[in-house]
Amino acid sequence: MAEQQYTVASDSETTGEEKSSSAFPEIAIGIDVGTSQCSVSVWNGSQVELLKNTRNQKLMRSYVTFKDEVPSGGVSNQLSHEYEILSGAAIFNMKRLIGRVDTDPVVHASKRLPFLVQTLDIGVRPFIAALVKNAWRSTTPEEVLAIFLVELRAMAEVQLKRPIRNVVLTIPVSFSRFQLTRIERACAMAGLHVLRLMPEPTAVALLYAQQQQQTIHENMGSGSEKNALIFNMGAGYCDVAVTATAGGVSQIKALAGAAIGGEDILQNMMQHLLPNSENLFLNHGINEIKSLGLLRVATEDAIHRLSSQSSVRVDVDLGNGSKICKVVTREEFEEANQKVFEKCESLITQCLRDSKVDIGDLTDVILVGGCSYIPKIRNVVKGVCKREELYEAINPLEAAVCGAALEGAVASGVSDPFGSLDLLTIQATPLGIGIRADGNSFVPIIPRNTTMPARKELLFTTIHDNQTEALILVYEGEGTQVEENHLLGYFKVVGIPAAPKGVPEINVCMDIDASNALRVFAGVVMQGTDQPMAPFLEVRLPTVDDGHGWCAEALNKTYGSTLDLVTVQKKM
Amino acid sequence: MAATSSLTSFSSSTSPFIGSKISTSLPCSAPPSRVSFRPCRVSAACASTAERPTSYIATPTSASSLYEVLGVQMGATCQEIKAAYRKLARILHPDVAANGQRKDTAYEFIRLHEAYETLSDPAKRADYDRTLYRRGRQMSSPFSMSAATATTMAAGYAAGGFSGYTRQRWETDQCCIDPQILTSWGSIAVVNS
């Protein structure tokens, strides 16, 4: 049973204090759970070392199969063939599903995967199930991730011969704070404590900062500032960061990201090879799953070969009477994925603009992630950054996890006699955080790309005469209207003194500490006094649970304009 | 100092509101609960890095100039400011600061970053330099800058005139920084505006 596999910790586990204050700090390990592949690394006292599983793999497939009584993941499980993952018994791509509601287009795209993803399109968590002995057995992305993390933890504990508790995980830039809580939840279920959740390109930036510092040590040169653009694209997500580095300090100037990656490219190509394929597999019959698996493997193989060849032949028998025998050229591939490449381009442009770093002032352009082998991706990055060469001294598949291990060592308080850990990442917020005000507008209080830790505040006022209460709806995102953003939580400020509209002042202050915890303070302030009218509210966010799609709608319906309707509904 | 410690106790106090949901405790007679956004207030709050009354942010009330926060001379070059910022970040950033003082250093780091943000941006720095000078003159208790820099500032200010336009402000800066940097700053300012 799954319950025997992991110990479920309490919810407060995810919000615990920083680290234990023992004399010998436990070095946190770095984990990169990618949509497709996963790796673990640790600072071994002199350098970063990637851990290997019993089959000598540094990169392990991210999946959990439920085909046996005890679920097993890609760390321990020996695959007889790729198709085993595609039989419906295994759940993969959990990073694309975690913390998303069933109205999310990414969840809808996941319906074409061999396991079951069911949506009701009302803003709740999707139903996910694996095929076990001819029945769909339900699970959740958190549970799948937790089972996988338990395996990773066991593997690391065996190799390092010590218990593992603290971890630094890499995450996509575009993850909302709600998604981060789901990752923390999965870690807590696996008995792991998250020291940091590090956006993937910022982990790469830290590794780059270390490399630059070592070069300086060798050359005895002065620590002049170097700007680098990091483009990371894996199977699930695309992230961009601009960092300014000198003397081991990596200052993140800007971040940009989207849920776009190799999975989208694969789906587009499957669609290209077999038009209407998405409808063909929606019923999830046994034979259809088998055909889908065959098509997926053949398409994946073709995409890989297209990185080195200008055209490839795809020859696959789908078993249901339909055969695909086609020559695919690189031009066709690029045309079928034009939108993906355009999105990549716009993310880089946006990140550069936000960073206020001129293209000419970029010292290095770093390309990492599984998609970095695609020639078109390389050309897009080179094209936007106007350069011929990319930074070579970094392993595109291991950079993020190595950076996470460095951060793990630094955040655990480890120092190195040779100065290899004299490092610091000054992070920036990837998404804006604000509240609903001015009708339905999203008013950011901490804008995107604000340096962390951060504390910012804004004053608001009432819109009605004698209004004594105000509803504070906290959102995260970039949209100008609240609907385009993620709801993080809500609360009410009460005790506003009766006054004409526009007179009372409500101060809303937001605080993000270095470990990225968000607190919102709100209260009524009076001109000319330092004392607040009533006690302030301090709220740790996010507070919303799974049905956050519903929350926003319910609040809107309830408080929109008519009050009477509200109370009756709520009193029930 | 008093401001910082009160802030710390405030934020570390246990709050009964964590994770609570408002829906059940709502009284029937509640008026429409909405807030609107007042632009004038906001711009005032955003534009100044200086004192804010009745604020949750208890940082710069202890009167010290942004230059002092960074520990640089008023005439420091952009490179010097960046270097000073990094040096202090390595001490004050909560990730590297000693265990027990995390809370305190977070606000010191925020203050450091605010100083850096203002002084590393040529337009913001020029604005700040003017307010610093004006305040110094009005209050007749100038911030503890050296007499030499104060004089330089005053001279520069007078030479630049009082029109308050960007072009003049570059001239005020000119006496402290080398022309090479000035040119590059000028170009950045054009891009920004």
Coordinates of C-alpha atoms in Angstrom, one line a residue, chain A residues 342-535:
Chain A
E342 CA 7.7 32.2 -30.9
K343 CA 6.9 31.9 -27.3
C344 CA 10.5 31.1 -26.4
E345 CA 11.5 34.2 -28.3
S346 CA 9.0 36.4 -26.6
L347 CA 10.1 35.1 -23.1
I348 CA 13.7 36.0 -23.9
T349 CA 12.8 39.5 -25.1
Q350 CA 10.6 40.1 -22.1
C351 CA 13.3 39.0 -19.7
L352 CA 15.9 41.2 -21.4
R353 CA 13.6 44.2 -21.3
D354 CA 12.7 43.7 -17.6
S355 CA 16.4 43.2 -16.7
K356 CA 17.3 46.6 -18.3
V357 CA 20.5 44.9 -19.5
D358 CA 21.5 45.8 -23.0
I359 CA 22.2 42.8 -25.3
G360 CA 25.6 44.3 -26.0
D361 CA 26.4 44.1 -22.2
L362 CA 25.7 40.3 -22.0
T363 CA 29.0 38.5 -21.3
D364 CA 27.6 35.0 -21.8
V365 CA 24.4 33.3 -23.1
I366 CA 23.8 30.0 -21.4
L367 CA 21.5 27.4 -22.9
V368 CA 20.5 24.4 -20.8
G369 CA 17.7 21.8 -20.5
G370 CA 16.7 18.8 -22.8
C371 CA 15.4 21.1 -25.5
S372 CA 18.8 22.9 -25.8
Y373 CA 19.8 20.2 -28.4
I374 CA 17.1 21.4 -30.8
P375 CA 18.9 23.4 -33.6
K376 CA 15.9 25.8 -33.9
I377 CA 16.0 26.6 -30.1
R378 CA 19.7 27.3 -30.4
N379 CA 19.1 29.6 -33.3
V380 CA 16.3 31.4 -31.6
V381 CA 18.4 32.1 -28.5
K382 CA 21.4 33.1 -30.6
G383 CA 19.2 35.3 -32.8
V384 CA 17.5 37.3 -30.0
C385 CA 20.8 37.7 -28.1
K386 CA 22.6 38.6 -31.4
R387 CA 25.6 36.3 -30.9
E388 CA 27.3 33.5 -32.6
E389 CA 28.6 31.5 -29.7
L390 CA 26.9 30.1 -26.6
Y391 CA 28.6 29.4 -23.2
E392 CA 30.1 26.0 -23.4
A393 CA 31.5 25.3 -20.0
I394 CA 28.3 23.9 -18.5
N395 CA 26.5 20.6 -18.9
P396 CA 23.0 21.4 -20.1
L397 CA 21.4 18.5 -18.3
E398 CA 23.2 18.7 -15.0
A399 CA 23.6 22.5 -14.5
A400 CA 20.4 23.1 -12.6
V401 CA 20.8 20.3 -10.1
C402 CA 24.5 21.3 -9.5
G403 CA 23.4 24.8 -8.8
A404 CA 20.8 23.4 -6.4
A405 CA 23.5 21.5 -4.5
L406 CA 25.6 24.6 -4.2
E407 CA 22.6 26.5 -2.8
G408 CA 22.0 23.6 -0.5
A409 CA 25.5 23.8 0.9
V410 CA 25.4 27.6 1.2
A411 CA 22.0 27.7 2.8
S412 CA 23.1 24.9 5.2
G413 CA 25.9 27.2 6.4
V414 CA 28.8 25.2 5.1
S415 CA 32.0 27.0 4.2
D416 CA 34.8 25.9 2.1
P417 CA 38.5 26.7 2.8
F418 CA 39.2 27.4 -0.8
G419 CA 36.3 29.8 -1.1
S420 CA 34.3 27.7 -3.5
L421 CA 31.2 28.3 -1.4
D422 CA 31.6 32.0 -1.0
L423 CA 28.5 32.4 -3.0
L424 CA 25.2 34.2 -2.8
T425 CA 22.1 34.3 -4.9
I426 CA 20.1 37.5 -4.6
Q427 CA 16.7 36.2 -5.9
A428 CA 13.9 38.2 -7.5
T429 CA 10.2 37.5 -7.5
P430 CA 9.1 35.8 -10.8
L431 CA 5.5 37.0 -10.5
G432 CA 3.8 40.1 -9.2
I433 CA 1.8 40.0 -6.0
G434 CA -1.0 42.3 -5.3
I435 CA -4.7 42.7 -4.4
R436 CA -8.0 43.3 -6.2
A437 CA -8.9 47.0 -6.1
D438 CA -10.3 49.6 -8.4
G439 CA -13.1 47.3 -9.6
N440 CA -11.7 44.1 -10.9
S441 CA -8.2 45.3 -11.4
F442 CA -5.1 43.6 -10.2
V443 CA -3.0 46.1 -8.3
P444 CA 0.5 44.8 -7.7
I445 CA 2.1 45.6 -4.4
I446 CA 5.3 43.7 -5.0
P447 CA 5.9 43.8 -8.7
R448 CA 7.5 41.1 -10.8
N449 CA 11.3 41.0 -10.5
T450 CA 11.5 42.7 -7.1
T451 CA 14.6 41.7 -5.2
M452 CA 14.0 39.4 -2.3
P453 CA 13.7 39.7 0.7
A454 CA 11.3 42.4 0.0
R455 CA 8.7 44.5 1.9
K456 CA 6.4 46.9 0.1
E457 CA 3.2 48.6 0.9
L458 CA 0.4 50.6 -0.6
L459 CA -2.5 52.6 0.8
F460 CA -6.0 52.0 -0.2
T461 CA -9.3 53.6 0.7
T462 CA -13.0 52.9 0.8
I463 CA -15.4 53.4 -2.1
H464 CA -18.6 53.7 0.0
D465 CA -19.5 56.2 2.7
N466 CA -19.4 54.7 6.2
Q467 CA -17.8 51.5 4.8
T468 CA -16.5 49.7 7.9
E469 CA -15.1 46.6 6.3
A470 CA -12.9 45.8 3.3
L471 CA -12.2 42.5 1.6
I472 CA -8.6 41.9 0.7
L473 CA -8.2 39.4 -2.1
V474 CA -4.5 38.6 -2.7
Y475 CA -3.5 37.5 -6.2
E476 CA -0.3 36.5 -7.9
G477 CA 0.4 37.0 -11.6
E478 CA 0.9 39.4 -14.5
G479 CA -2.6 40.0 -15.8
T480 CA -4.2 43.4 -15.4
Q481 CA -7.5 41.9 -14.4
V482 CA -7.8 39.6 -11.4
E483 CA -9.3 36.7 -13.3
E484 CA -6.0 36.4 -15.2
N485 CA -4.1 35.8 -12.0
H486 CA -3.9 33.1 -9.3
L487 CA -5.9 33.7 -6.1
L488 CA -3.6 33.2 -3.1
G489 CA -6.0 34.0 -0.3
Y490 CA -8.5 36.5 1.1
F491 CA -9.4 38.1 4.4
K492 CA -11.3 41.0 5.7
V493 CA -10.2 44.2 7.3
V494 CA -12.8 45.3 9.9
G495 CA -13.2 48.2 12.2
I496 CA -12.8 50.9 9.6
P497 CA -14.1 54.1 11.3
A498 CA -17.3 55.5 9.8
A499 CA -16.3 58.2 7.4
P500 CA -17.1 59.5 3.9
K501 CA -15.7 57.3 1.1
G502 CA -12.1 58.0 0.3
V503 CA -11.2 59.2 3.8
P504 CA -10.1 56.1 5.7
E505 CA -6.7 54.7 4.8
I506 CA -6.0 51.0 4.6
N507 CA -2.4 50.0 4.5
V508 CA -1.7 46.7 2.8
C509 CA 1.9 45.6 3.2
M510 CA 3.5 42.6 1.7
D511 CA 6.6 40.9 3.0
I512 CA 8.7 38.1 1.4
D513 CA 11.5 36.8 3.4
A514 CA 14.7 35.2 2.1
S515 CA 13.1 31.7 2.1
N516 CA 10.3 33.1 0.0
A517 CA 7.6 33.0 2.6
L518 CA 4.9 35.6 1.9
R519 CA 3.1 37.5 4.6
V520 CA 0.5 40.2 4.2
F521 CA -0.2 42.8 6.8
A522 CA -3.3 44.9 6.6
G523 CA -5.0 47.4 8.8
V524 CA -6.5 50.9 9.1
V525 CA -4.1 53.7 9.6
M526 CA -4.9 57.2 10.9
Q527 CA -3.1 60.3 9.7
G528 CA -0.8 61.8 12.2
T529 CA -0.6 58.9 14.7
D530 CA 1.7 56.0 14.8
Q531 CA -0.8 53.9 16.6
P532 CA -3.1 51.7 14.6
M533 CA -6.9 52.0 15.1
A534 CA -7.3 48.3 15.6
P535 CA -4.9 45.4 15.7

